[in-house]
C-alpha cells in the first residue's frame, strides 16, 4: 500500500468561508467567535471537504476537533440520515468535550450527539442510542460493550470514523478493541486519524484503517511555547508536601494545576490543601463521571482555584485559564512533561510551570531539559517560611490519611452491596491504573 500523500503546507487562510464551508457552519463559527482557521484546520479542511481520508499530526490545543468536526457536519447537511459518524477518544472527559464542540458547531443544523463512555449508566446510554443520534463520541471499551449487548445497535451505516489522540488510545491498550470495531464498520467510509505523535503502533493502525490518506502535520517538534516560564524546585523527598503548601500559599491568587503520578496522591493532596484552607478539587480515574465533570466545571468557572490531577487531565482538555502548572511528581517521559505544562501559556498567554525535583529525579530533569532545548530556572523559596508550615502540613497529612481510610472502608461496603452489577469494561481510566500498577512504592514512602 502506498504511503500517505503529504499535504502541501499553505499559509493560514484569512477566513473559514474561503475554505469552502457552508453558511450554517459559518454562522455557528461566528457565534463561537472562531475568527480565523488554525494551521491544522487550514491544511486539513480542503482535503477533508473533497472526501479524502486524513492523518493529522497535531498536538492538543491546535484546533484539531473542528478540523474533523466541520467536514463531517458539512457532509451531514447534504445527507442527514441516521447514525452518521463515530469518534473514538481515549478518555471520558475528552469524549464529552468533543461532543460539546460537535453540538456547538452543528447548533444551526440541529445535530444530535450521544456520548458513550464508562462510569455512567449503561441503560441511559441505550436510550440515547435508540433515539438515533447523528454522531456517537465514545471510549472504545464501552462502545464495544454496546456493540455486543445492546439490541438493535450497530455501526453498519456510519459514513465517518474518527480516531482522536490515536497515540494515547494505543498507549492505553485499546488496540485489540479498536481492531474489533474496525471489523464491524463499513469498508466504504471516510476515516480521520489524529495523533500528537506518529509511533510505530499508530503507523500500523493507519495502514489498517485508512485508504489513500492525505497527511497534514503541524507542530512536529516536541517543544514548549516561548510564553511559558519553566522552573524547578529542589528538595528532599520528605519535604514535598510542605513545599507544595508553601507554593499554594505564595501563589494563592493564581489558578493552579498540580500533577501527581498516582490517584492516591491526587486524593491525598487535595484533602491536605482543603484542610489548610485552599480551595482544591481532585481529578482522577477513580472518581465517578459526575464527580469528574463537577470537578472540571468548578475549576473552569473559578469556583476552585486548585485542581490536583493525574495525567488523565494532561491532554485534550480545554481548560482555558491556568496560570501555573506544578509537577508534584516529575513525569518519567519528556512528552508527558510537555503535555502537562501545555495546560498553561495557551493561545499566546503567559504561564509558569514549577517541577519538584528530589534526590531521585535529577536524571529525569536533565532528560526533559535536553528535549525542550532549555534549562529550567530555580524557583526562589524562603526556608524560614517553609519551616513554619511543616508542623501544620504534617497534621493535615494525618487528617488526610484518616479521611482516605474512611472513604476506602465506605467504598468497600458499597461495592459488596452493589455486587458489581453495573459492569462495563471501560469503567476505569486505564492510564491511571497502569501508572499506579507500575509505580515503585519505595519512592513514595518519605512523602507520607
mmCIF file of C-alpha atoms in Angstrom, residues 12-240:
data_model
loop_
_atom_site.group_PDB
_atom_site.id
_atom_site.type_symbol
_atom_site.label_atom_id
_atom_site.label_comp_id
_atom_site.label_asym_id
_atom_site.label_seq_id
_atom_site.Cartn_x
_atom_site.Cartn_y
_atom_site.Cartn_z
ATOM 1 C CA UNK A 12 -3.281 30.149 7.039
ATOM 2 C CA UNK A 13 -6.373 31.197 5.112
ATOM 3 C CA UNK A 14 -7.907 34.523 6.027
ATOM 4 C CA UNK A 15 -11.381 33.063 6.531
ATOM 5 C CA UNK A 16 -13.388 29.878 7.007
ATOM 6 C CA UNK A 17 -15.563 30.926 4.051
ATOM 7 C CA UNK A 18 -12.624 30.742 1.651
ATOM 8 C CA UNK A 19 -12.081 27.099 2.713
ATOM 9 C CA UNK A 20 -15.495 26.209 1.265
ATOM 10 C CA UNK A 21 -17.673 25.820 4.362
ATOM 11 C CA UNK A 22 -21.461 26.194 4.079
ATOM 12 C CA UNK A 23 -23.450 29.050 5.656
ATOM 13 C CA UNK A 24 -24.922 27.095 8.632
ATOM 14 C CA UNK A 25 -21.374 26.220 9.765
ATOM 15 C CA UNK A 26 -20.102 29.750 9.124
ATOM 16 C CA UNK A 27 -22.928 31.079 11.333
ATOM 17 C CA UNK A 28 -22.012 28.652 14.134
ATOM 18 C CA UNK A 29 -18.315 29.570 13.881
ATOM 19 C CA UNK A 30 -19.256 33.245 14.147
ATOM 20 C CA UNK A 31 -21.404 32.576 17.234
ATOM 21 C CA UNK A 32 -18.457 30.689 18.803
ATOM 22 C CA UNK A 33 -16.177 33.634 17.902
ATOM 23 C CA UNK A 34 -13.862 31.453 15.814
ATOM 24 C CA UNK A 35 -12.493 34.212 13.596
ATOM 25 C CA UNK A 36 -9.731 32.584 11.526
ATOM 26 C CA UNK A 37 -8.768 28.957 10.907
ATOM 27 C CA UNK A 38 -5.805 27.467 12.771
ATOM 28 C CA UNK A 39 -2.938 25.891 10.841
ATOM 29 C CA UNK A 40 -4.292 22.326 11.150
ATOM 30 C CA UNK A 41 -7.745 23.499 10.002
ATOM 31 C CA UNK A 42 -6.276 25.390 7.023
ATOM 32 C CA UNK A 43 -4.318 22.317 5.945
ATOM 33 C CA UNK A 44 -6.906 19.602 6.652
ATOM 34 C CA UNK A 45 -10.256 21.151 5.635
ATOM 35 C CA UNK A 46 -9.748 21.480 1.849
ATOM 36 C CA UNK A 47 -8.749 17.782 1.576
ATOM 37 C CA UNK A 48 -11.445 16.646 4.011
ATOM 38 C CA UNK A 49 -14.144 18.572 2.134
ATOM 39 C CA UNK A 50 -13.019 16.771 -1.047
ATOM 40 C CA UNK A 51 -13.777 13.472 0.730
ATOM 41 C CA UNK A 52 -10.193 12.331 1.418
ATOM 42 C CA UNK A 53 -9.046 10.289 4.426
ATOM 43 C CA UNK A 54 -6.863 12.421 6.720
ATOM 44 C CA UNK A 55 -3.921 11.718 9.006
ATOM 45 C CA UNK A 56 -3.473 14.754 11.230
ATOM 46 C CA UNK A 57 -0.315 15.077 13.309
ATOM 47 C CA UNK A 58 -1.119 17.858 15.735
ATOM 48 C CA UNK A 59 -0.849 18.467 19.453
ATOM 49 C CA UNK A 60 -3.632 19.350 21.857
ATOM 50 C CA UNK A 61 -4.790 22.962 21.610
ATOM 51 C CA UNK A 62 -4.185 23.148 17.842
ATOM 52 C CA UNK A 63 -7.873 23.233 16.860
ATOM 53 C CA UNK A 64 -7.996 19.650 15.580
ATOM 54 C CA UNK A 65 -11.526 18.901 16.857
ATOM 55 C CA UNK A 66 -13.008 21.488 14.499
ATOM 56 C CA UNK A 67 -10.684 20.186 11.747
ATOM 57 C CA UNK A 68 -12.540 16.844 11.783
ATOM 58 C CA UNK A 69 -15.974 18.010 13.008
ATOM 59 C CA UNK A 70 -16.570 20.635 10.290
ATOM 60 C CA UNK A 71 -16.230 18.327 7.234
ATOM 61 C CA UNK A 72 -18.404 15.682 8.947
ATOM 62 C CA UNK A 73 -21.125 18.256 9.671
ATOM 63 C CA UNK A 74 -20.923 19.652 6.132
ATOM 64 C CA UNK A 75 -21.476 16.157 4.696
ATOM 65 C CA UNK A 76 -24.286 15.527 7.221
ATOM 66 C CA UNK A 77 -26.051 18.668 5.946
ATOM 67 C CA UNK A 78 -26.107 17.107 2.444
ATOM 68 C CA UNK A 79 -27.323 13.690 3.607
ATOM 69 C CA UNK A 80 -28.888 13.781 7.110
ATOM 70 C CA UNK A 81 -29.714 10.094 7.567
ATOM 71 C CA UNK A 82 -29.419 8.187 10.847
ATOM 72 C CA UNK A 83 -26.162 7.434 12.649
ATOM 73 C CA UNK A 84 -23.559 9.242 10.574
ATOM 74 C CA UNK A 85 -20.200 9.311 12.386
ATOM 75 C CA UNK A 86 -18.355 7.620 15.243
ATOM 76 C CA UNK A 87 -15.497 9.337 17.105
ATOM 77 C CA UNK A 88 -13.216 7.268 19.378
ATOM 78 C CA UNK A 89 -11.418 9.135 22.182
ATOM 79 C CA UNK A 90 -9.085 7.836 24.935
ATOM 80 C CA UNK A 91 -10.775 9.454 27.970
ATOM 81 C CA UNK A 92 -14.280 10.286 29.122
ATOM 82 C CA UNK A 93 -13.560 13.992 29.571
ATOM 83 C CA UNK A 94 -12.229 14.314 26.039
ATOM 84 C CA UNK A 95 -15.298 12.462 24.701
ATOM 85 C CA UNK A 96 -17.648 14.952 26.423
ATOM 86 C CA UNK A 97 -15.577 17.859 25.152
ATOM 87 C CA UNK A 98 -15.647 16.613 21.530
ATOM 88 C CA UNK A 99 -19.419 16.106 21.772
ATOM 89 C CA UNK A 100 -19.906 19.662 23.063
ATOM 90 C CA UNK A 101 -17.886 21.023 20.136
ATOM 91 C CA UNK A 102 -19.917 18.996 17.616
ATOM 92 C CA UNK A 103 -23.168 20.288 19.131
ATOM 93 C CA UNK A 104 -21.928 23.895 19.147
ATOM 94 C CA UNK A 105 -20.658 23.734 15.549
ATOM 95 C CA UNK A 106 -23.850 21.955 14.457
ATOM 96 C CA UNK A 107 -26.184 24.189 16.503
ATOM 97 C CA UNK A 108 -27.865 25.722 13.438
ATOM 98 C CA UNK A 109 -28.362 22.232 11.961
ATOM 99 C CA UNK A 110 -29.949 20.543 14.990
ATOM 100 C CA UNK A 111 -27.215 17.912 15.228
ATOM 101 C CA UNK A 112 -27.703 15.233 17.918
ATOM 102 C CA UNK A 113 -24.766 13.601 19.724
ATOM 103 C CA UNK A 114 -24.543 10.680 22.153
ATOM 104 C CA UNK A 115 -21.573 10.206 24.493
ATOM 105 C CA UNK A 116 -20.860 6.530 25.184
ATOM 106 C CA UNK A 117 -18.267 6.159 27.954
ATOM 107 C CA UNK A 118 -17.624 4.046 31.042
ATOM 108 C CA UNK A 119 -18.530 5.167 34.540
ATOM 109 C CA UNK A 120 -22.061 6.251 33.570
ATOM 110 C CA UNK A 121 -25.414 4.478 33.482
ATOM 111 C CA UNK A 122 -25.471 1.934 30.659
ATOM 112 C CA UNK A 123 -29.296 1.958 30.438
ATOM 113 C CA UNK A 124 -29.392 5.728 29.842
ATOM 114 C CA UNK A 125 -26.871 5.190 27.043
ATOM 115 C CA UNK A 126 -29.090 2.510 25.474
ATOM 116 C CA UNK A 127 -31.970 5.002 25.477
ATOM 117 C CA UNK A 128 -29.726 7.661 23.883
ATOM 118 C CA UNK A 129 -28.668 5.200 21.163
ATOM 119 C CA UNK A 130 -32.295 4.237 20.480
ATOM 120 C CA UNK A 131 -33.008 7.910 19.686
ATOM 121 C CA UNK A 132 -30.722 7.582 16.644
ATOM 122 C CA UNK A 133 -28.128 10.313 17.195
ATOM 123 C CA UNK A 134 -26.167 11.635 14.217
ATOM 124 C CA UNK A 135 -22.801 11.451 15.998
ATOM 125 C CA UNK A 136 -21.510 8.999 18.623
ATOM 126 C CA UNK A 137 -18.438 10.010 20.653
ATOM 127 C CA UNK A 138 -17.150 7.028 22.623
ATOM 128 C CA UNK A 139 -14.345 5.429 24.564
ATOM 129 C CA UNK A 140 -13.570 2.083 22.867
ATOM 130 C CA UNK A 141 -14.336 -0.306 25.755
ATOM 131 C CA UNK A 142 -17.860 0.939 26.441
ATOM 132 C CA UNK A 143 -18.655 1.173 22.696
ATOM 133 C CA UNK A 144 -17.606 -2.477 22.335
ATOM 134 C CA UNK A 145 -19.944 -3.384 25.240
ATOM 135 C CA UNK A 146 -22.885 -1.810 23.398
ATOM 136 C CA UNK A 147 -21.972 -3.478 20.106
ATOM 137 C CA UNK A 148 -22.034 -6.847 21.875
ATOM 138 C CA UNK A 149 -25.016 -6.372 24.212
ATOM 139 C CA UNK A 150 -27.345 -3.573 23.029
ATOM 140 C CA UNK A 151 -30.114 -4.997 20.874
ATOM 141 C CA UNK A 152 -30.606 -3.244 17.558
ATOM 142 C CA UNK A 153 -27.415 -1.140 17.828
ATOM 143 C CA UNK A 154 -24.696 -1.393 15.193
ATOM 144 C CA UNK A 155 -22.285 0.798 13.234
ATOM 145 C CA UNK A 156 -23.039 -0.719 9.821
ATOM 146 C CA UNK A 157 -24.371 2.545 8.387
ATOM 147 C CA UNK A 158 -21.708 5.034 9.501
ATOM 148 C CA UNK A 159 -20.048 7.229 6.895
ATOM 149 C CA UNK A 160 -17.196 8.581 9.078
ATOM 150 C CA UNK A 161 -14.823 7.139 11.676
ATOM 151 C CA UNK A 162 -12.535 9.426 13.698
ATOM 152 C CA UNK A 163 -9.678 8.128 15.869
ATOM 153 C CA UNK A 164 -8.687 11.079 18.066
ATOM 154 C CA UNK A 165 -5.441 11.061 20.077
ATOM 155 C CA UNK A 166 -4.620 7.724 18.423
ATOM 156 C CA UNK A 167 -1.212 7.509 20.126
ATOM 157 C CA UNK A 168 -2.894 7.661 23.515
ATOM 158 C CA UNK A 169 -5.664 5.219 22.529
ATOM 159 C CA UNK A 170 -2.920 2.703 21.740
ATOM 160 C CA UNK A 171 -0.792 3.568 24.814
ATOM 161 C CA UNK A 172 -3.855 2.649 26.890
ATOM 162 C CA UNK A 173 -4.055 -0.833 25.291
ATOM 163 C CA UNK A 174 -7.237 -0.150 23.341
ATOM 164 C CA UNK A 175 -5.617 -1.642 20.199
ATOM 165 C CA UNK A 176 -7.437 -5.041 20.290
ATOM 166 C CA UNK A 177 -10.841 -3.366 20.923
ATOM 167 C CA UNK A 178 -10.254 -0.909 18.046
ATOM 168 C CA UNK A 179 -9.438 -3.892 15.780
ATOM 169 C CA UNK A 180 -12.801 -5.448 16.721
ATOM 170 C CA UNK A 181 -14.639 -2.185 15.974
ATOM 171 C CA UNK A 182 -12.881 -1.856 12.579
ATOM 172 C CA UNK A 183 -14.245 -5.292 11.619
ATOM 173 C CA UNK A 184 -17.899 -4.277 12.148
ATOM 174 C CA UNK A 185 -17.980 -0.912 10.364
ATOM 175 C CA UNK A 186 -18.340 -0.330 6.603
ATOM 176 C CA UNK A 187 -15.230 -0.605 4.430
ATOM 177 C CA UNK A 188 -16.666 2.245 2.347
ATOM 178 C CA UNK A 189 -16.253 5.119 4.773
ATOM 179 C CA UNK A 190 -14.131 8.200 5.377
ATOM 180 C CA UNK A 191 -11.571 7.934 8.201
ATOM 181 C CA UNK A 192 -9.733 10.675 10.083
ATOM 182 C CA UNK A 193 -6.856 9.729 12.380
ATOM 183 C CA UNK A 194 -5.388 12.432 14.632
ATOM 184 C CA UNK A 195 -2.339 11.907 16.824
ATOM 185 C CA UNK A 196 0.213 14.084 18.620
ATOM 186 C CA UNK A 197 2.964 11.594 17.713
ATOM 187 C CA UNK A 198 3.419 9.053 14.915
ATOM 188 C CA UNK A 199 4.565 5.929 16.737
ATOM 189 C CA UNK A 200 5.008 2.549 15.008
ATOM 190 C CA UNK A 201 1.687 1.446 16.569
ATOM 191 C CA UNK A 202 -0.086 4.490 15.117
ATOM 192 C CA UNK A 203 1.503 3.857 11.687
ATOM 193 C CA UNK A 204 0.229 0.255 11.820
ATOM 194 C CA UNK A 205 -3.276 1.449 12.752
ATOM 195 C CA UNK A 206 -3.129 3.973 9.913
ATOM 196 C CA UNK A 207 -2.324 1.225 7.382
ATOM 197 C CA UNK A 208 -5.190 -0.914 8.701
ATOM 198 C CA UNK A 209 -7.873 1.769 8.763
ATOM 199 C CA UNK A 210 -7.190 4.499 6.162
ATOM 200 C CA UNK A 211 -7.447 4.466 2.384
ATOM 201 C CA UNK A 212 -5.087 6.677 0.338
ATOM 202 C CA UNK A 213 -4.888 9.335 3.105
ATOM 203 C CA UNK A 214 -3.521 12.872 2.992
ATOM 204 C CA UNK A 215 -1.116 13.610 5.843
ATOM 205 C CA UNK A 216 -1.252 17.065 7.416
ATOM 206 C CA UNK A 217 1.250 17.964 10.081
ATOM 207 C CA UNK A 218 1.759 20.921 12.412
ATOM 208 C CA UNK A 219 3.998 21.357 15.471
ATOM 209 C CA UNK A 220 6.064 18.321 14.530
ATOM 210 C CA UNK A 221 8.793 19.054 17.078
ATOM 211 C CA UNK A 222 8.011 18.419 20.701
ATOM 212 C CA UNK A 223 8.548 21.741 22.373
ATOM 213 C CA UNK A 224 7.148 24.139 24.916
ATOM 214 C CA UNK A 225 5.909 27.588 23.941
ATOM 215 C CA UNK A 226 8.056 30.694 24.388
ATOM 216 C CA UNK A 227 5.498 32.364 26.675
ATOM 217 C CA UNK A 228 5.971 29.585 29.276
ATOM 218 C CA UNK A 229 8.472 30.263 32.082
ATOM 219 C CA UNK A 230 9.799 26.925 33.404
ATOM 220 C CA UNK A 231 11.191 26.486 36.909
ATOM 221 C CA UNK A 232 12.356 23.676 39.167
ATOM 222 C CA UNK A 233 12.403 23.403 42.950
ATOM 223 C CA UNK A 234 14.964 21.140 44.638
ATOM 224 C CA UNK A 235 14.012 19.401 47.911
ATOM 225 C CA UNK A 236 14.358 16.143 49.887
ATOM 226 C CA UNK A 237 11.544 13.669 49.134
ATOM 227 C CA UNK A 238 10.056 14.013 52.642
ATOM 228 C CA UNK A 239 9.608 17.802 52.168
ATOM 229 C CA UNK A 240 7.353 17.597 49.091
#
